[in-house]
Short mmCIF file of C-alpha atoms in Angstrom, two decimals:
data_model
loop_
_atom_site.label_atom_id
_atom_site.label_comp_id
_atom_site.label_asym_id
_atom_site.label_seq_id
_atom_site.Cartn_x
_atom_site.Cartn_y
_atom_site.Cartn_z
CA MET I 1 -245.33 -13.15 29.79
CA SER I 2 -246.64 -14.27 33.67
CA TYR I 3 -244.86 -17.66 35.04
CA THR I 4 -247.36 -19.65 37.55
CA GLY I 5 -247.23 -23.51 36.97
CA PRO I 6 -246.96 -26.88 39.23
CA GLY I 7 -243.45 -26.36 42.79
CA PHE I 8 -243.35 -22.80 41.66
CA GLU I 9 -242.87 -20.42 44.18
CA PRO I 10 -242.01 -16.74 43.76
CA SER I 11 -239.32 -16.16 46.82
CA PRO I 12 -238.67 -13.21 48.20
CA PRO I 13 -236.36 -10.13 47.63
CA ARG I 14 -233.83 -10.47 48.66
CA ARG I 15 -231.00 -7.59 49.95
CA PHE I 16 -227.26 -8.28 49.17
CA PRO I 17 -224.35 -6.45 50.65
CA PRO I 18 -222.28 -3.99 48.38
CA ARG I 19 -219.85 -4.69 46.47
CA ARG I 20 -216.38 -4.34 47.01
CA PRO I 21 -214.30 -1.02 45.86
CA LEU I 22 -213.31 -3.58 43.39
CA THR I 23 -217.31 -3.24 41.62
CA VAL I 24 -217.39 0.74 41.14
CA ALA I 25 -217.29 0.44 37.66
CA LEU I 26 -220.68 -2.31 38.55
CA THR I 27 -222.37 -0.44 40.38
CA ALA I 28 -222.08 2.64 38.92
CA LEU I 29 -223.58 1.72 35.57
CA VAL I 30 -226.63 -0.81 37.67
CA PRO I 31 -227.48 2.56 39.76
CA GLY I 32 -230.24 0.91 42.40
CA ALA I 33 -229.78 -2.87 40.44
CA LEU I 34 -229.04 -5.80 43.43
CA LEU I 35 -227.23 -8.47 42.07
CA GLY I 36 -226.63 -11.83 43.25
CA TRP I 37 -222.82 -12.46 43.85
CA GLY I 38 -223.55 -15.64 41.52
CA VAL I 39 -224.42 -13.19 38.69
CA TYR I 40 -221.79 -11.22 38.78
CA ALA I 41 -218.88 -14.60 39.73
CA ALA I 42 -219.85 -15.90 36.74
CA VAL I 43 -220.21 -13.21 33.82
CA GLY I 44 -216.77 -12.21 35.15
CA GLY I 45 -216.84 -8.58 36.37
CA PRO I 46 -217.04 -5.85 34.92
CA ASP I 47 -213.72 -7.30 32.82
CA ASP I 48 -215.91 -9.95 30.70
CA GLY I 49 -216.18 -9.07 27.38
CA GLY I 50 -218.95 -9.24 26.16
CA GLY I 51 -246.15 -14.01 41.48
CA GLY I 52 -249.08 -12.56 41.08
CA THR I 53 -248.64 -12.91 37.39
CA ASP I 54 -252.21 -13.52 34.61
CA ARG I 55 -250.95 -14.95 31.66
CA THR I 56 -254.00 -13.74 29.34
CA ALA I 57 -255.54 -16.18 26.87
CA ALA I 58 -256.34 -15.11 23.99
CA SER I 59 -260.38 -15.30 24.50
CA ALA I 60 -263.29 -14.18 21.20
CA SER I 61 -263.70 -11.04 23.03
CA ALA I 62 -260.25 -10.08 22.91
CA SER I 63 -259.16 -7.04 20.42
CA PRO I 64 -255.89 -5.80 20.00
CA SER I 65 -254.08 -2.73 21.63
CA PRO I 66 -252.08 -0.45 19.62
CA ARG I 67 -248.45 -0.46 18.65
CA SER I 68 -246.66 1.18 21.30
CA PRO I 69 -244.88 4.34 18.27
CA GLN I 70 -241.21 3.30 18.93
CA SER I 71 -242.14 -0.49 17.26
CA PRO I 72 -240.62 -1.50 13.54
CA SER I 73 -243.59 -3.27 11.94
CA PRO I 74 -243.61 -7.01 12.37
CA ARG I 75 -244.15 -7.40 8.70
CA ARG I 76 -240.53 -9.34 7.86
CA SER I 77 -237.88 -7.29 5.64
CA SER I 78 -237.86 -8.21 1.76
CA GLY I 79 -234.49 -7.29 2.05
CA ALA I 80 -235.57 -4.45 -0.10
CA ASP I 81 -233.98 -1.62 2.30
CA GLY I 82 -230.73 -3.68 2.89
CA LYS I 83 -232.11 -5.64 5.96
CA GLN I 84 -230.96 -8.94 5.91
CA PRO I 85 -233.88 -11.89 6.38
CA SER I 86 -234.59 -13.60 9.03
CA GLY I 87 -232.41 -17.14 9.49
CA ALA I 88 -229.56 -14.54 7.00
CA PRO I 89 -225.85 -15.43 7.30
CA GLY I 90 -224.16 -12.19 9.52
CA ALA I 91 -220.80 -10.42 8.50
CA ALA I 92 -217.55 -12.14 9.41
CA GLY I 93 -216.85 -12.21 12.77
CA PRO I 94 -216.33 -13.53 15.87
CA LEU I 95 -219.99 -15.40 15.37
CA LYS I 96 -219.41 -16.80 11.88
CA GLY I 97 -220.65 -20.26 11.56
CA LYS I 98 -223.09 -19.72 14.53
CA VAL I 99 -226.60 -20.14 14.83
CA VAL I 100 -228.86 -18.50 17.60
CA VAL I 101 -232.57 -18.73 17.58
CA VAL I 102 -234.56 -15.75 18.75
CA ASP I 103 -237.73 -16.33 19.40
CA PRO I 104 -240.17 -13.16 19.85
CA GLY I 105 -242.90 -14.50 22.34
CA HIS I 106 -246.25 -14.48 21.40
CA ASN I 107 -247.53 -13.00 17.65
CA PRO I 108 -249.25 -9.82 17.22
CA ALA I 109 -252.51 -11.80 15.77
CA ASN I 110 -253.10 -14.45 18.13
CA PHE I 111 -256.20 -12.27 20.24
CA ARG I 112 -257.90 -12.78 15.91
CA HIS I 113 -256.98 -16.88 17.16
CA PRO I 114 -258.55 -18.16 20.04
CA THR I 115 -258.97 -21.24 19.18
CA GLU I 116 -256.08 -21.96 17.28
CA ILE I 117 -253.70 -21.07 20.87
CA ASN I 118 -256.06 -22.46 23.13
CA ARG I 119 -255.44 -26.21 21.64
CA LYS I 120 -253.92 -28.13 24.03
CA VAL I 121 -249.79 -29.69 22.83
CA ASP I 122 -248.09 -31.90 24.72
CA ILE I 123 -244.84 -30.74 26.77
CA GLY I 124 -243.16 -33.28 27.90
CA THR I 125 -244.42 -32.83 31.91
CA ASN I 126 -248.24 -31.81 31.03
CA TRP I 127 -250.90 -30.45 28.25
CA LYS I 128 -250.33 -26.99 27.89
CA GLU I 129 -252.15 -24.27 25.62
CA CYS I 130 -250.71 -23.70 21.64
CA ASP I 131 -249.56 -19.52 22.67
CA THR I 132 -251.23 -17.00 24.61
CA THR I 133 -251.71 -13.42 23.53
CA GLY I 134 -249.44 -12.03 26.15
CA THR I 135 -249.25 -8.49 28.45
CA ALA I 136 -249.72 -4.92 27.94
CA THR I 137 -249.06 -1.81 29.71
CA ASN I 138 -252.08 -0.03 31.02
CA ASP I 139 -251.44 2.45 28.61
CA GLY I 140 -252.10 -1.41 25.11
CA HIS I 141 -248.73 -0.84 24.05
CA THR I 142 -248.26 -5.21 24.06
CA GLU I 143 -245.69 -7.91 24.42
CA ALA I 144 -246.16 -8.81 21.18
CA GLU I 145 -244.64 -6.17 19.88
CA PHE I 146 -242.84 -4.88 22.51
CA THR I 147 -240.86 -8.81 21.47
CA LEU I 148 -240.70 -8.34 18.19
CA ASP I 149 -239.35 -5.26 18.39
CA VAL I 150 -236.75 -6.46 20.57
CA ALA I 151 -235.18 -9.97 18.61
CA HIS I 152 -235.65 -6.71 15.38
CA ARG I 153 -232.41 -5.32 17.46
CA LEU I 154 -230.79 -8.42 18.91
CA ARG I 155 -230.46 -9.33 14.99
CA THR I 156 -229.12 -6.93 14.04
CA LEU I 157 -226.05 -6.61 16.53
CA LEU I 158 -225.64 -10.63 16.07
CA GLN I 159 -225.73 -9.89 12.93
CA GLU I 160 -223.56 -7.77 13.38
CA GLN I 161 -221.36 -9.91 15.08
CA GLY I 162 -221.54 -12.78 12.52
CA ALA I 163 -224.98 -14.79 13.67
CA THR I 164 -226.74 -16.64 11.34
CA VAL I 165 -229.64 -15.99 13.24
CA LYS I 166 -233.16 -16.96 12.88
CA LEU I 167 -236.53 -16.09 14.33
CA THR I 168 -239.58 -18.00 15.51
CA GLN I 169 -241.41 -15.35 13.98
CA ASP I 170 -241.45 -12.60 12.38
CA GLY I 171 -245.00 -11.07 11.69
CA ASP I 172 -245.81 -13.31 8.97
CA ARG I 173 -247.85 -15.53 10.75
CA ASP I 174 -251.01 -15.79 11.46
CA TRP I 175 -251.53 -17.11 15.08
CA GLY I 176 -248.77 -18.64 16.61
CA PRO I 177 -246.53 -20.77 16.56
CA CYS I 178 -247.01 -23.32 19.19
CA VAL I 179 -244.93 -23.47 22.01
CA ASP I 180 -244.15 -27.01 20.90
CA GLU I 181 -243.01 -25.56 17.47
CA ARG I 182 -240.57 -22.81 18.97
CA ALA I 183 -238.77 -25.76 20.16
CA ARG I 184 -238.67 -27.26 17.57
CA ILE I 185 -237.55 -24.47 14.84
CA GLY I 186 -234.60 -24.28 17.26
CA ASN I 187 -234.55 -27.83 17.45
CA GLU I 188 -233.84 -28.19 13.26
CA ALA I 189 -232.05 -25.35 12.88
CA HIS I 190 -228.92 -27.14 15.75
CA ALA I 191 -228.90 -23.64 17.05
CA ASP I 192 -225.67 -22.72 19.41
CA ALA I 193 -228.15 -21.37 21.40
CA ALA I 194 -231.46 -19.85 21.24
CA ILE I 195 -233.87 -16.72 23.07
CA SER I 196 -237.17 -16.33 23.96
CA ILE I 197 -237.70 -12.82 25.05
CA HIS I 198 -240.34 -12.15 27.26
CA ALA I 199 -241.67 -9.14 29.05
CA ASP I 200 -243.68 -9.70 32.72
CA GLY I 201 -247.34 -9.23 33.69
CA SER I 202 -247.29 -9.47 36.83
CA GLU I 203 -248.52 -6.58 39.55
CA ALA I 204 -247.74 -3.12 39.74
CA GLY I 205 -244.25 -2.96 42.32
CA ASN I 206 -242.99 -5.64 41.09
CA ARG I 207 -240.21 -4.13 39.34
CA GLY I 208 -236.98 -6.05 37.58
CA PHE I 209 -236.31 -8.42 35.06
CA HIS I 210 -235.35 -12.38 35.49
CA VAL I 211 -233.63 -14.56 33.58
CA ILE I 212 -235.89 -18.10 33.44
CA MET I 213 -233.69 -21.77 32.62
CA PRO I 214 -234.52 -24.62 32.38
CA GLY I 215 -234.32 -27.35 34.79
CA ALA I 216 -233.44 -31.97 34.69
CA VAL I 217 -236.67 -32.89 32.86
CA HIS I 218 -237.01 -36.47 32.10
CA GLN I 219 -240.44 -36.72 30.62
CA GLY I 220 -243.10 -37.72 27.74
CA ALA I 221 -241.44 -36.24 24.26
CA ALA I 222 -239.08 -34.45 27.23
CA ASP I 223 -234.91 -34.23 27.85
CA THR I 224 -233.22 -31.54 28.69
CA ARG I 225 -230.62 -33.71 31.03
CA ASN I 226 -227.85 -32.28 27.98
CA ILE I 227 -228.71 -28.32 28.20
CA VAL I 228 -229.44 -27.68 32.04
CA ASP I 229 -226.03 -26.77 32.09
CA PRO I 230 -224.87 -24.53 29.04
CA SER I 231 -228.11 -22.74 29.50
CA HIS I 232 -227.69 -22.12 32.57
CA ASP I 233 -224.15 -20.54 31.92
CA LEU I 234 -225.76 -18.88 28.96
CA GLY I 235 -229.05 -17.25 30.97
CA VAL I 236 -226.70 -16.22 33.62
CA ARG I 237 -224.19 -14.48 30.74
CA VAL I 238 -227.34 -12.87 29.41
CA ALA I 239 -228.56 -11.54 33.35
CA GLY I 240 -226.03 -9.86 33.63
CA ASN I 241 -223.98 -8.04 30.97
CA PHE I 242 -228.24 -6.69 30.11
CA ALA I 243 -227.98 -5.59 34.23
CA ARG I 244 -224.75 -3.23 32.43
CA ALA I 245 -226.36 -2.76 29.17
CA THR I 246 -229.80 -1.70 30.99
CA GLY I 247 -229.23 -0.35 34.80
CA SER I 248 -232.20 -2.40 35.19
CA PRO I 249 -232.31 -4.73 38.87
CA PRO I 250 -233.22 -8.54 39.26
CA ALA I 251 -237.03 -8.45 39.89
CA ASN I 252 -237.50 -7.95 43.74
CA TYR I 253 -240.86 -10.49 43.88
CA LEU I 254 -238.29 -14.22 42.67
CA GLY I 255 -235.24 -15.50 41.61
CA GLU I 256 -233.49 -14.07 45.25
CA GLY I 257 -232.58 -10.77 44.09
CA THR I 258 -229.67 -12.67 41.32
CA GLY I 259 -231.81 -12.28 38.01
CA LEU I 260 -231.75 -15.97 37.75
CA VAL I 261 -235.04 -18.43 38.11
CA THR I 262 -235.21 -22.36 36.82
CA ARG I 263 -238.75 -24.49 34.98
CA THR I 264 -240.01 -27.89 34.69
CA ASP I 265 -242.77 -26.98 32.54
CA LEU I 266 -242.84 -24.37 29.71
CA GLY I 267 -242.47 -26.03 27.20
CA GLY I 268 -240.02 -24.11 24.59
CA LEU I 269 -237.44 -25.13 27.71
CA ASN I 270 -238.61 -28.58 28.50
CA LEU I 271 -239.36 -29.03 24.24
CA SER I 272 -235.52 -27.95 23.66
CA THR I 273 -232.55 -29.77 22.50
CA VAL I 274 -230.19 -27.12 22.27
CA PRO I 275 -229.21 -24.46 24.74
CA LYS I 276 -232.28 -21.77 25.93
CA VAL I 277 -233.65 -18.76 28.68
CA PHE I 278 -236.67 -16.52 28.76
CA LEU I 279 -235.63 -13.54 29.27
CA GLU I 280 -238.51 -11.50 31.28
CA CYS I 281 -236.86 -8.20 30.19
CA GLY I 282 -239.24 -6.50 33.69
CA ASN I 283 -243.11 -6.04 33.78
CA MET I 284 -245.62 -4.66 32.07
CA ARG I 285 -248.14 -3.19 35.13
CA ASP I 286 -246.12 -1.51 36.28
CA SER I 287 -245.39 2.17 35.64
CA LYS I 288 -241.66 2.72 36.17
CA ASP I 289 -240.88 -0.75 34.01
CA ALA I 290 -243.28 0.13 31.51
CA ALA I 291 -242.04 3.54 31.24
CA LEU I 292 -238.76 2.30 30.46
CA LEU I 293 -239.85 -1.59 27.99
CA THR I 294 -241.72 0.98 26.17
CA SER I 295 -239.27 3.94 24.94
CA GLY I 296 -237.04 2.90 22.05
CA ALA I 297 -233.66 3.56 23.12
CA TRP I 298 -234.05 1.53 26.33
CA ARG I 299 -234.82 -1.21 24.88
CA GLN I 300 -231.95 -0.77 22.14
CA GLN I 301 -229.92 -1.24 25.15
CA ALA I 302 -231.96 -4.36 25.90
CA ALA I 303 -230.59 -6.54 22.30
CA GLN I 304 -226.67 -4.82 22.97
CA GLY I 305 -227.16 -6.43 26.69
CA ILE I 306 -228.88 -9.56 25.43
CA SER I 307 -226.26 -9.60 22.67
CA GLU I 308 -223.67 -9.23 24.28
CA GLY I 309 -224.58 -12.35 26.39
CA ILE I 310 -225.29 -14.74 24.41
CA VAL I 311 -221.23 -13.52 22.24
CA SER I 312 -219.91 -13.92 25.46
CA PHE I 313 -221.79 -17.27 25.99
CA LEU I 314 -221.10 -18.56 22.83
CA ARG I 315 -217.45 -17.60 22.74
CA GLY I 316 -216.71 -19.01 25.25
#
């Protein structure tokens, strides 16, 4: 997913001095990562338990990209294989009674429905397209397939912790849902936490992950004032645990080296009434990041890091 919008200018990367000896364990797990002090401190250190981007809108001439060989079929499990369907309660565990909504960005079939996904919807601050096709690697691995794969892995991990997990889409829709409906799904589920999974489509050389958190918005149908603080807490915990689990550094092209960005022009955040963040797992248009994003082993690490961040947030 690529982000541009009013009032948003990517911040130049900023170097930070090496951590003191106390943080050697974290450094060893995240080689080369330049985590900002805010992220590190908020997740409690190693002992915690737990730009010029292009947003591709669909067009009538758009064509599908081949599916990543590591990606499972996007069709929803019927339960015959023993897997729990989306929304099923998890096993007994520390998150028993908690509801998490996982939003896999885009839809693998969006490219077939340009009229529907280009329709404008009200996001409070302005009107934006219902959805987009997302981006892809230079080799044709699509963001939509990536997000669905990571969402499936994350769902399994969270259900093992006892959470009830609901996906906004599971490859079972012809297109969408629109960004306003994605927010509404989390709201109506009374989610204790919600996360939207994406991958960026920035320029080559721009590397790393970043977490997008809602800014304070009170306009039209949008009112994020009650979720800004808990969403920030969620974002910080996801960022720290994601970095540790994957070894990926925070983005070097925005967020000033913290991996944290605040936005007020994204419908999925503006219209949410529950704590919610977006996670850009890496840049699909950079060859080094793309090699990670298309690796099944790395995707499992990504899901593990996201899960640990959510568990940390929900357990306080």
